[in-house]
Amino acid sequence: MVLDRLKQIASQVTNTVSPPHPLDPLSSLEIETATSLLRQEKGQLYYNAVTLLEPPKAEMLQWLADPDHSPRPARIADIVVITPNGEVMDGHVSLTEHKILSWTHTPNVQPLITMEDLQIVEHVVRKDPKVIEQCAILGIPASDMHKVYCDPWTIGYDERFGNSVRLQQALMYYRPHVDDSQYTYPLDFCPIYDSNKQEIIHIDIPKVRRPLSTAPPHNYTAQSIRDTIGYRTDLKPINITQPEGVSFTVNNRVINWQNWSVHVGFNYREGIVLNNITYFDKAENAVRPIFYRLSLSEMVVPYGNPERPHHRKHAFDLGEYGGGYMTNSLSLGCDCKGSIHYMDANFVNRAGAAQVIKNAICVHEEDAGILFKHTDFRDDSVIVTRARKLVISHIFTAANYEYCVYWIFHQDGTVQLEIKLTGILNTYAMNPGEETKGWGTEVYPGVNAHNHQHLFCLRIDPNIDGPNNTIFQVDAAQGAGEVGSEENFYGNAFYAKKKRFTNPVEAMSDYDGSTSRTWEMSNENKLNPYSKKPVSYKLVSREVPALLPKKGSLVWKRAGFARHAVHVTKYNDQSFYPAGRHVPQTSGEPSMGLPQWIEENPTENIANTDVVLWHTFGITHFPSPEDFPVMPAEPMTLLLRPRNFFVRNPCLDVPPSYARTPAEVAAGKSGCACGKDGKSVLV
Amino acid sequence: MVLDRLKQIASQVTNTVSPPHPLDPLSSLEIETATSLLRQEKGQLYYNAVTLLEPPKAEMLQWLADPDHSPRPARIADIVVITPNGEVMDGHVSLTEHKILSWTHTPNVQPLITMEDLQIVEHVVRKDPKVIEQCAILGIPASDMHKVYCDPWTIGYDERFGNSVRLQQALMYYRPHVDDSQYTYPLDFCPIYDSNKQEIIHIDIPKVRRPLSTAPPHNYTAQSIRDTIGYRTDLKPINITQPEGVSFTVNNRVINWQNWSVHVGFNYREGIVLNNITYFDKAENAVRPIFYRLSLSEMVVPYGNPERPHHRKHAFDLGEYGGGYMTNSLSLGCDCKGSIHYMDANFVNRAGAAQVIKNAICVHEEDAGILFKHTDFRDDSVIVTRARKLVISHIFTAANYEYCVYWIFHQDGTVQLEIKLTGILNTYAMNPGEETKGWGTEVYPGVNAHNHQHLFCLRIDPNIDGPNNTIFQVDAAQGAGEVGSEENFYGNAFYAKKKRFTNPVEAMSDYDGSTSRTWEMSNENKLNPYSKKPVSYKLVSREVPALLPKKGSLVWKRAGFARHAVHVTKYNDQSFYPAGRHVPQTSGEPSMGLPQWIEENPTENIANTDVVLWHTFGITHFPSPEDFPVMPAEPMTLLLRPRNFFVRNPCLDVPPSYARTPAEVAAGKSGCACGKDGKSVLV
């Protein structure tokens, strides 16, 4: 019976008219093909992840170069399960060959916490007698336990429990009414939950108790606004329309727009993955590869309050929960505007069935202001051309916070990553008159919002005119020679000082704002014909705080990727996750991911070879009352800009809004809008 | 006859039904009132500037607090002229009293170079026999002198000529055809022009000569694109419309929008000046002052090539040419989109007549993505609210470059300054095979674009709930206690380390990217009721390169404001220009402006008093071929954000696009779009 269903599914997969792109996420059918096969051969399993095992890069590059004559890379599912007796198994299942390729028990690790893992905790907490007892101490009667809520977090690492038991910590809250914001009523104790036993095994109770706040609710619901300050009525509509449709084409998951081509992948962990990013360069009459793969590969949010157990608040939101799993279903008119193309996301659930997040990814265009302009002061002859951008975005909710992730393509060859932070501050209880000691801010009576950092790790797999690339650190530097010397008489000499990285140890580099430090990804085998400099893309990133937890601290050990702004490693098909494959409850001894890889081969050559650049950036957030009860979006951005890559401005052929030459001015002729039929493409 | 006209004008001014706001720029009528009076009393003068003398702040604050019962500050014109015998006169003319208040000869200074001063140089250059001779050496026959062009620049400072003679340097170019870009054909010599004599007094000739380039033209004109690569045809229109009009109101030059109020001034030098910026805070039911005045007060663009005479390329575009004088007239559909409100700018010409730049300032709204969002992971109850922004912008052309200046107001209380750099690189000639020595980049055969910085000085006159403010430097810092210590056992402690500035010397501070350094403008006399921290606005600026010309260098001496990221001075009614009032040909000995003011009173108290914060920010530009022949806009931004200023998120009352509460989810009720008539205000 199971076998029949499996054969049926397999046949459907095989007979699909258009086979998936080798980098397409697994379809629902493929997910269930894998779980059906495993169910048949391994019996009942609790699924943690069933995702695409991306094909080996060598195979992929061969296929991308000539898809009609190269072998199509196999479809393989990368699988993490927990067995009914709590063992973690990592496996690969070939969907092409319908067989299990590998099946390994991985001891002493905990795979990430799924949404299903999270959802159950609150129900257990409400029924736990010791939790009920603690609530009573704070002034919440047992009859009000339905008003008690918890945000289950990964536990970070707690040395009392190690990593053999699968744990979550329950950050506790209260809602007077179901629609009230719970973050106004944090509770002061912290139950620890065992995911396998599904019970509370311990409660951390502070020495100083903080009874339930008696402050009035602090809400953002429509009703609460109507009942108090009322909605403002002076905002007139702005309509954004594209009567002729969008300027991009979608071929399955490959998007073509304004000379760009990009394959849009998605997985449970990183969320959006951009692959095989190329640009059709008119000057070379060639499609030029730029990035093989771009993704947010990890992040960590360390909190700055040293009092136990707040040190455990340092979630790795991608590796510990999954940016894909937590993704919002987007709705027109809310998250994006204009003509939207949506893509769904398919995941496995705990039981092994496929489930879909509708509209997980939004693809749309936006006007982007002036692309370029110049006026000749002699005669007011002018050209002004407007810019357009393509935005590929998703939004994920990590308990209290939302992360809005925008991958933006520009006509001038720039790729931009913008992240907006919104949602709600993580809060803790404080008594009237209690001091924050500088570790947080009282954002509302009884509400302490702790200092924290959001540190993201951007994984850049450059492919600048081919995979053999070199990374340079570039600083703006003063020239040699003191003021008055012949070589630098007026003291104004300055230049771009470059440091070429040849091994991963010397590539561990920090940010320097005063030198406007950037990093260049260069192909030294190809020089720009004019500048004679290697064709390059430059990482311009200005929100690059140092990791604030100290050297040797728990966070420093666990989040090795965050110790430096940039790490560079030689590419290999295994290294995707800079804090390790299974992140929850790692002790940091040894540090997994990047520090491990680098320690294994510290002198490996990374010059003029296939490399990966890992960039950690983010913000440090000292909360204030205007961030509460819901935080206005805080933006953060970085750019990947072509430098010496093109022989000229690559967007000269975007039709100008208006252009008038000196000869036209002299002859009294009007200028032109140079779109189709001589009309401007912008109204 | 002159007197009759004067009386007539004066009577018109007096009888204007609605008198101007005391900070309104001078009208055409007021400009001509002043010049008529001066013509009568002083005879013929060459006008350099006739602009509003802003009223003393004490008078203004009194009037703003109670305009109906306070004396209206007098209208006074601040005047700079050059007499027919070359003397510089500074004067004040009262338009209220119709009299000259002061009239002073200022020796050894040169007022800025006007557009009229610039325009004439090219004509002189083309006829000069020595220039014709130099052109011939490079291969340009005398019959082709109409194809020779020059961008006249301020001379910086040249010790051979000092500042007694009014000079410009002529950067020389050639156009094969009038519509070809001259920047592809730089010439290697540099004539020096005497503005008073209107003749070339010297030519700087390099030792190594560089004949006229034989490379083909490198153009961006519509015809050149059509003749070569052709315009792309795959860009579909995006229409942005506001069928019900804009959400702001304009009362003369005061704009009200989304609780903000701002007076939009404009002068020949700084361009846009924003005054009396306030926010109506619903929570306090009060209009709260935030900034008394914001403007770009100065800038400098040092070039990094130490070879003579390139050291002279370090234009102070505001103090030496005037960001107002160089402002573009904007056109709908080109520079701004949507429903635009334009403002004109009025200036004096050399002869003393008023002239107008139509549509000098653009005021418009834009959609700004997500304002805030939160989804409850338990039940998908959600709120998502879209943001709007108000943009007040102008664009000025400084010979080759354009600067697009956007003052942006956000609903969450943030003021943003965004600057986009576009236009054309300054270029110099190079021979085939010649080395740039790292001081520039060959962006096209024969075209050397030199390294340079764009450093802007933002003048912030804070008025955070009143004029008595204090500036703090804020760094993200690790807490005390090593890993394993009781106070910081897990090593995760961090906090906002604050340094309170009490005098201008200790306030001279540099940027530190690794600590995410910010500066807070605080009113220590008013604490946030929740956080107990002073109400503040925070300067968040991340593009803050160090000044690269060395200490003691010519640029370092002349551009004292650029030595540090932040200077703070006590407010006075005279200190507006951080490189001095008359900038051209200053030697930097002594350094004018900020260094001078601070040296005069280095221990003056700047804590809890009326202060001005001067912030220097910008970018360092190492050109590359994709910046040529016209540069895709490079953006740069900074934020002024409320911190502990509001008691809560001040934009909770912006109607959400969609909101659905847990109770509504549980009851199966749909949520709401909460605009007028329950509809979303955003389509």
PDB file of N, CA and C in Angstrom, chain A residues 26-93:
ATOM      1  N   LEU A  26      12.651  21.619  -3.025  1.00  0.00           N
ATOM      2  CA  LEU A  26      11.843  20.412  -3.201  1.00  0.00           C
ATOM      3  C   LEU A  26      10.367  20.788  -3.274  1.00  0.00           C
ATOM      4  N   SER A  27       9.671  20.156  -4.197  1.00  0.00           N
ATOM      5  CA  SER A  27       8.224  20.357  -4.283  1.00  0.00           C
ATOM      6  C   SER A  27       7.544  19.530  -3.197  1.00  0.00           C
ATOM      7  N   SER A  28       6.257  19.778  -3.003  1.00  0.00           N
ATOM      8  CA  SER A  28       5.473  18.971  -2.050  1.00  0.00           C
ATOM      9  C   SER A  28       5.577  17.496  -2.404  1.00  0.00           C
ATOM     10  N   LEU A  29       5.491  17.237  -3.700  1.00  0.00           N
ATOM     11  CA  LEU A  29       5.566  15.870  -4.172  1.00  0.00           C
ATOM     12  C   LEU A  29       6.919  15.241  -3.825  1.00  0.00           C
ATOM     13  N   GLU A  30       7.950  15.990  -4.042  1.00  0.00           N
ATOM     14  CA  GLU A  30       9.293  15.470  -3.739  1.00  0.00           C
ATOM     15  C   GLU A  30       9.477  15.258  -2.236  1.00  0.00           C
ATOM     16  N   ILE A  31       8.962  16.185  -1.449  1.00  0.00           N
ATOM     17  CA  ILE A  31       9.072  16.022   0.006  1.00  0.00           C
ATOM     18  C   ILE A  31       8.369  14.726   0.426  1.00  0.00           C
ATOM     19  N   GLU A  32       7.188  14.531  -0.091  1.00  0.00           N
ATOM     20  CA  GLU A  32       6.424  13.337   0.325  1.00  0.00           C
ATOM     21  C   GLU A  32       6.986  12.065  -0.303  1.00  0.00           C
ATOM     22  N   THR A  33       7.635  12.193  -1.433  1.00  0.00           N
ATOM     23  CA  THR A  33       8.343  11.028  -1.987  1.00  0.00           C
ATOM     24  C   THR A  33       9.417  10.570  -1.001  1.00  0.00           C
ATOM     25  N   ALA A  34      10.158  11.521  -0.501  1.00  0.00           N
ATOM     26  CA  ALA A  34      11.233  11.197   0.442  1.00  0.00           C
ATOM     27  C   ALA A  34      10.673  10.613   1.727  1.00  0.00           C
ATOM     28  N   THR A  35       9.647  11.249   2.277  1.00  0.00           N
ATOM     29  CA  THR A  35       9.135  10.767   3.566  1.00  0.00           C
ATOM     30  C   THR A  35       8.404   9.431   3.403  1.00  0.00           C
ATOM     31  N   SER A  36       7.783   9.213   2.260  1.00  0.00           N
ATOM     32  CA  SER A  36       7.132   7.920   2.020  1.00  0.00           C
ATOM     33  C   SER A  36       8.166   6.805   1.987  1.00  0.00           C
ATOM     34  N   LEU A  37       9.245   7.068   1.290  1.00  0.00           N
ATOM     35  CA  LEU A  37      10.310   6.080   1.212  1.00  0.00           C
ATOM     36  C   LEU A  37      10.876   5.773   2.603  1.00  0.00           C
ATOM     37  N   LEU A  38      11.084   6.842   3.373  1.00  0.00           N
ATOM     38  CA  LEU A  38      11.646   6.641   4.717  1.00  0.00           C
ATOM     39  C   LEU A  38      10.654   5.933   5.633  1.00  0.00           C
ATOM     40  N   ARG A  39       9.394   6.287   5.488  1.00  0.00           N
ATOM     41  CA  ARG A  39       8.372   5.642   6.316  1.00  0.00           C
ATOM     42  C   ARG A  39       8.381   4.136   6.054  1.00  0.00           C
ATOM     43  N   GLN A  40       8.510   3.800   4.771  1.00  0.00           N
ATOM     44  CA  GLN A  40       8.536   2.392   4.386  1.00  0.00           C
ATOM     45  C   GLN A  40       9.760   1.681   4.965  1.00  0.00           C
ATOM     46  N   GLU A  41      10.900   2.344   4.896  1.00  0.00           N
ATOM     47  CA  GLU A  41      12.130   1.649   5.265  1.00  0.00           C
ATOM     48  C   GLU A  41      12.524   1.840   6.727  1.00  0.00           C
ATOM     49  N   LYS A  42      12.122   2.969   7.319  1.00  0.00           N
ATOM     50  CA  LYS A  42      12.591   3.261   8.683  1.00  0.00           C
ATOM     51  C   LYS A  42      11.457   3.370   9.700  1.00  0.00           C
ATOM     52  N   GLY A  43      10.222   3.309   9.225  1.00  0.00           N
ATOM     53  CA  GLY A  43       9.097   3.394  10.159  1.00  0.00           C
ATOM     54  C   GLY A  43       8.828   4.829  10.572  1.00  0.00           C
ATOM     55  N   GLN A  44       8.224   5.008  11.719  1.00  0.00           N
ATOM     56  CA  GLN A  44       7.803   6.335  12.148  1.00  0.00           C
ATOM     57  C   GLN A  44       9.005   7.195  12.541  1.00  0.00           C
ATOM     58  N   LEU A  45       8.978   8.424  12.044  1.00  0.00           N
ATOM     59  CA  LEU A  45      10.047   9.378  12.354  1.00  0.00           C
ATOM     60  C   LEU A  45       9.411  10.743  12.578  1.00  0.00           C
ATOM     61  N   TYR A  46      10.071  11.569  13.388  1.00  0.00           N
ATOM     62  CA  TYR A  46       9.607  12.945  13.542  1.00  0.00           C
ATOM     63  C   TYR A  46      10.509  13.818  12.672  1.00  0.00           C
ATOM     64  N   TYR A  47       9.909  14.425  11.679  1.00  0.00           N
ATOM     65  CA  TYR A  47      10.710  15.157  10.692  1.00  0.00           C
ATOM     66  C   TYR A  47      11.068  16.537  11.194  1.00  0.00           C
ATOM     67  N   ASN A  48      12.326  16.837  11.087  1.00  0.00           N
ATOM     68  CA  ASN A  48      12.819  18.170  11.443  1.00  0.00           C
ATOM     69  C   ASN A  48      13.026  19.000  10.187  1.00  0.00           C
ATOM     70  N   ALA A  49      13.577  18.391   9.158  1.00  0.00           N
ATOM     71  CA  ALA A  49      13.797  19.093   7.891  1.00  0.00           C
ATOM     72  C   ALA A  49      13.902  18.097   6.744  1.00  0.00           C
ATOM     73  N   VAL A  50      13.256  18.423   5.654  1.00  0.00           N
ATOM     74  CA  VAL A  50      13.451  17.712   4.386  1.00  0.00           C
ATOM     75  C   VAL A  50      13.639  18.800   3.343  1.00  0.00           C
ATOM     76  N   THR A  51      14.841  18.944   2.877  1.00  0.00           N
ATOM     77  CA  THR A  51      15.150  20.092   2.016  1.00  0.00           C
ATOM     78  C   THR A  51      16.067  19.650   0.882  1.00  0.00           C
ATOM     79  N   LEU A  52      16.189  20.493  -0.119  1.00  0.00           N
ATOM     80  CA  LEU A  52      17.069  20.171  -1.236  1.00  0.00           C
ATOM     81  C   LEU A  52      18.518  20.072  -0.788  1.00  0.00           C
ATOM     82  N   LEU A  53      19.175  18.987  -1.129  1.00  0.00           N
ATOM     83  CA  LEU A  53      20.633  18.959  -1.041  1.00  0.00           C
ATOM     84  C   LEU A  53      21.135  19.576  -2.346  1.00  0.00           C
ATOM     85  N   GLU A  54      21.704  20.757  -2.236  1.00  0.00           N
ATOM     86  CA  GLU A  54      22.117  21.418  -3.484  1.00  0.00           C
ATOM     87  C   GLU A  54      23.193  20.580  -4.170  1.00  0.00           C
ATOM     88  N   PRO A  55      23.115  20.447  -5.478  1.00  0.00           N
ATOM     89  CA  PRO A  55      24.079  19.602  -6.192  1.00  0.00           C
ATOM     90  C   PRO A  55      25.498  20.102  -6.001  1.00  0.00           C
ATOM     91  N   PRO A  56      26.463  19.208  -6.095  1.00  0.00           N
ATOM     92  CA  PRO A  56      27.861  19.648  -6.038  1.00  0.00           C
ATOM     93  C   PRO A  56      28.102  20.760  -7.062  1.00  0.00           C
ATOM     94  N   LYS A  57      28.896  21.744  -6.648  1.00  0.00           N
ATOM     95  CA  LYS A  57      29.070  22.931  -7.498  1.00  0.00           C
ATOM     96  C   LYS A  57      29.673  22.563  -8.855  1.00  0.00           C
ATOM     97  N   ALA A  58      30.608  21.628  -8.861  1.00  0.00           N
ATOM     98  CA  ALA A  58      31.254  21.250 -10.122  1.00  0.00           C
ATOM     99  C   ALA A  58      30.213  20.731 -11.118  1.00  0.00           C
ATOM    100  N   GLU A  59      29.329  19.890 -10.612  1.00  0.00           N
ATOM    101  CA  GLU A  59      28.240  19.378 -11.464  1.00  0.00           C
ATOM    102  C   GLU A  59      27.338  20.508 -11.956  1.00  0.00           C
ATOM    103  N   MET A  60      27.016  21.399 -11.014  1.00  0.00           N
ATOM    104  CA  MET A  60      26.102  22.495 -11.365  1.00  0.00           C
ATOM    105  C   MET A  60      26.703  23.420 -12.415  1.00  0.00           C
ATOM    106  N   LEU A  61      27.995  23.741 -12.243  1.00  0.00           N
ATOM    107  CA  LEU A  61      28.628  24.665 -13.196  1.00  0.00           C
ATOM    108  C   LEU A  61      28.662  24.048 -14.586  1.00  0.00           C
ATOM    109  N   GLN A  62      28.904  22.752 -14.611  1.00  0.00           N
ATOM    110  CA  GLN A  62      28.908  22.060 -15.896  1.00  0.00           C
ATOM    111  C   GLN A  62      27.518  22.118 -16.538  1.00  0.00           C
ATOM    112  N   TRP A  63      26.510  21.861 -15.723  1.00  0.00           N
ATOM    113  CA  TRP A  63      25.145  21.861 -16.243  1.00  0.00           C
ATOM    114  C   TRP A  63      24.703  23.263 -16.675  1.00  0.00           C
ATOM    115  N   LEU A  64      25.057  24.271 -15.846  1.00  0.00           N
ATOM    116  CA  LEU A  64      24.670  25.646 -16.178  1.00  0.00           C
ATOM    117  C   LEU A  64      25.318  26.103 -17.476  1.00  0.00           C
ATOM    118  N   ALA A  65      26.556  25.629 -17.706  1.00  0.00           N
ATOM    119  CA  ALA A  65      27.290  26.052 -18.908  1.00  0.00           C
ATOM    120  C   ALA A  65      26.647  25.497 -20.169  1.00  0.00           C
ATOM    121  N   ASP A  66      26.045  24.322 -20.046  1.00  0.00           N
ATOM    122  CA  ASP A  66      25.495  23.681 -21.246  1.00  0.00           C
ATOM    123  C   ASP A  66      24.384  22.700 -20.838  1.00  0.00           C
ATOM    124  N   PRO A  67      23.245  23.208 -20.461  1.00  0.00           N
ATOM    125  CA  PRO A  67      22.200  22.346 -19.897  1.00  0.00           C
ATOM    126  C   PRO A  67      21.698  21.282 -20.867  1.00  0.00           C
ATOM    127  N   ASP A  68      21.825  21.535 -22.152  1.00  0.00           N
ATOM    128  CA  ASP A  68      21.293  20.567 -23.118  1.00  0.00           C
ATOM    129  C   ASP A  68      22.184  19.344 -23.279  1.00  0.00           C
ATOM    130  N   HIS A  69      23.472  19.499 -22.999  1.00  0.00           N
ATOM    131  CA  HIS A  69      24.399  18.383 -23.244  1.00  0.00           C
ATOM    132  C   HIS A  69      25.119  17.899 -21.997  1.00  0.00           C
ATOM    133  N   SER A  70      24.740  18.428 -20.844  1.00  0.00           N
ATOM    134  CA  SER A  70      25.404  18.001 -19.608  1.00  0.00           C
ATOM    135  C   SER A  70      24.435  17.146 -18.805  1.00  0.00           C
ATOM    136  N   PRO A  71      24.980  16.235 -17.999  1.00  0.00           N
ATOM    137  CA  PRO A  71      24.078  15.443 -17.159  1.00  0.00           C
ATOM    138  C   PRO A  71      23.349  16.349 -16.176  1.00  0.00           C
ATOM    139  N   ARG A  72      22.063  16.103 -16.029  1.00  0.00           N
ATOM    140  CA  ARG A  72      21.260  16.891 -15.098  1.00  0.00           C
ATOM    141  C   ARG A  72      21.572  16.417 -13.675  1.00  0.00           C
ATOM    142  N   PRO A  73      21.999  17.325 -12.811  1.00  0.00           N
ATOM    143  CA  PRO A  73      22.316  16.917 -11.436  1.00  0.00           C
ATOM    144  C   PRO A  73      21.116  16.239 -10.783  1.00  0.00           C
ATOM    145  N   ALA A  74      21.410  15.214  -9.985  1.00  0.00           N
ATOM    146  CA  ALA A  74      20.342  14.442  -9.346  1.00  0.00           C
ATOM    147  C   ALA A  74      19.605  15.269  -8.319  1.00  0.00           C
ATOM    148  N   ARG A  75      18.344  14.929  -8.092  1.00  0.00           N
ATOM    149  CA  ARG A  75      17.539  15.557  -7.033  1.00  0.00           C
ATOM    150  C   ARG A  75      17.718  14.719  -5.779  1.00  0.00           C
ATOM    151  N   ILE A  76      18.253  15.338  -4.760  1.00  0.00           N
ATOM    152  CA  ILE A  76      18.508  14.637  -3.509  1.00  0.00           C
ATOM    153  C   ILE A  76      17.912  15.437  -2.357  1.00  0.00           C
ATOM    154  N   ALA A  77      17.223  14.727  -1.461  1.00  0.00           N
ATOM    155  CA  ALA A  77      16.675  15.380  -0.269  1.00  0.00           C
ATOM    156  C   ALA A  77      17.656  15.232   0.884  1.00  0.00           C
ATOM    157  N   ASP A  78      17.898  16.363   1.542  1.00  0.00           N
ATOM    158  CA  ASP A  78      18.752  16.394   2.735  1.00  0.00           C
ATOM    159  C   ASP A  78      17.797  16.357   3.930  1.00  0.00           C
ATOM    160  N   ILE A  79      17.983  15.391   4.807  1.00  0.00           N
ATOM    161  CA  ILE A  79      16.954  15.093   5.801  1.00  0.00           C
ATOM    162  C   ILE A  79      17.502  15.082   7.219  1.00  0.00           C
ATOM    163  N   VAL A  80      16.736  15.674   8.128  1.00  0.00           N
ATOM    164  CA  VAL A  80      17.023  15.579   9.559  1.00  0.00           C
ATOM    165  C   VAL A  80      15.755  15.070  10.236  1.00  0.00           C
ATOM    166  N   VAL A  81      15.906  14.018  11.007  1.00  0.00           N
ATOM    167  CA  VAL A  81      14.742  13.528  11.759  1.00  0.00           C
ATOM    168  C   VAL A  81      15.165  13.256  13.196  1.00  0.00           C
ATOM    169  N   ILE A  82      14.165  13.139  14.042  1.00  0.00           N
ATOM    170  CA  ILE A  82      14.373  12.622  15.394  1.00  0.00           C
ATOM    171  C   ILE A  82      13.559  11.339  15.480  1.00  0.00           C
ATOM    172  N   THR A  83      14.207  10.289  15.929  1.00  0.00           N
ATOM    173  CA  THR A  83      13.496   9.007  16.025  1.00  0.00           C
ATOM    174  C   THR A  83      12.610   9.030  17.263  1.00  0.00           C
ATOM    175  N   PRO A  84      11.645   8.110  17.329  1.00  0.00           N
ATOM    176  CA  PRO A  84      10.775   8.084  18.509  1.00  0.00           C
ATOM    177  C   PRO A  84      11.551   7.931  19.815  1.00  0.00           C
ATOM    178  N   ASN A  85      12.741   7.371  19.763  1.00  0.00           N
ATOM    179  CA  ASN A  85      13.503   7.300  21.010  1.00  0.00           C
ATOM    180  C   ASN A  85      14.529   8.431  21.139  1.00  0.00           C
ATOM    181  N   GLY A  86      14.331   9.494  20.342  1.00  0.00           N
ATOM    182  CA  GLY A  86      15.089  10.724  20.572  1.00  0.00           C
ATOM    183  C   GLY A  86      16.438  10.796  19.892  1.00  0.00           C
ATOM    184  N   GLU A  87      16.740   9.858  19.020  1.00  0.00           N
ATOM    185  CA  GLU A  87      18.016   9.940  18.305  1.00  0.00           C
ATOM    186  C   GLU A  87      17.895  10.865  17.094  1.00  0.00           C
ATOM    187  N   VAL A  88      18.967  11.620  16.844  1.00  0.00           N
ATOM    188  CA  VAL A  88      18.988  12.499  15.670  1.00  0.00           C
ATOM    189  C   VAL A  88      19.644  11.764  14.516  1.00  0.00           C
ATOM    190  N   MET A  89      18.951  11.708  13.407  1.00  0.00           N
ATOM    191  CA  MET A  89      19.479  11.037  12.226  1.00  0.00           C
ATOM    192  C   MET A  89      19.606  12.054  11.093  1.00  0.00           C
ATOM    193  N   ASP A  90      20.751  12.043  10.414  1.00  0.00           N
ATOM    194  CA  ASP A  90      20.967  12.850   9.203  1.00  0.00           C
ATOM    195  C   ASP A  90      21.015  11.912   8.014  1.00  0.00           C
ATOM    196  N   GLY A  91      20.288  12.239   6.972  1.00  0.00           N
ATOM    197  CA  GLY A  91      20.278  11.335   5.836  1.00  0.00           C
ATOM    198  C   GLY A  91      20.111  12.054   4.507  1.00  0.00           C
ATOM    199  N   HIS A  92      20.429  11.344   3.457  1.00  0.00           N
ATOM    200  CA  HIS A  92      20.200  11.816   2.083  1.00  0.00           C
ATOM    201  C   HIS A  92      19.357  10.781   1.356  1.00  0.00           C
ATOM    202  N   VAL A  93      18.342  11.261   0.686  1.00  0.00           N
ATOM    203  CA  VAL A  93      17.488  10.370  -0.093  1.00  0.00           C
ATOM    204  C   VAL A  93      17.489  10.855  -1.533  1.00  0.00           C
TER     205      VAL A  93
END
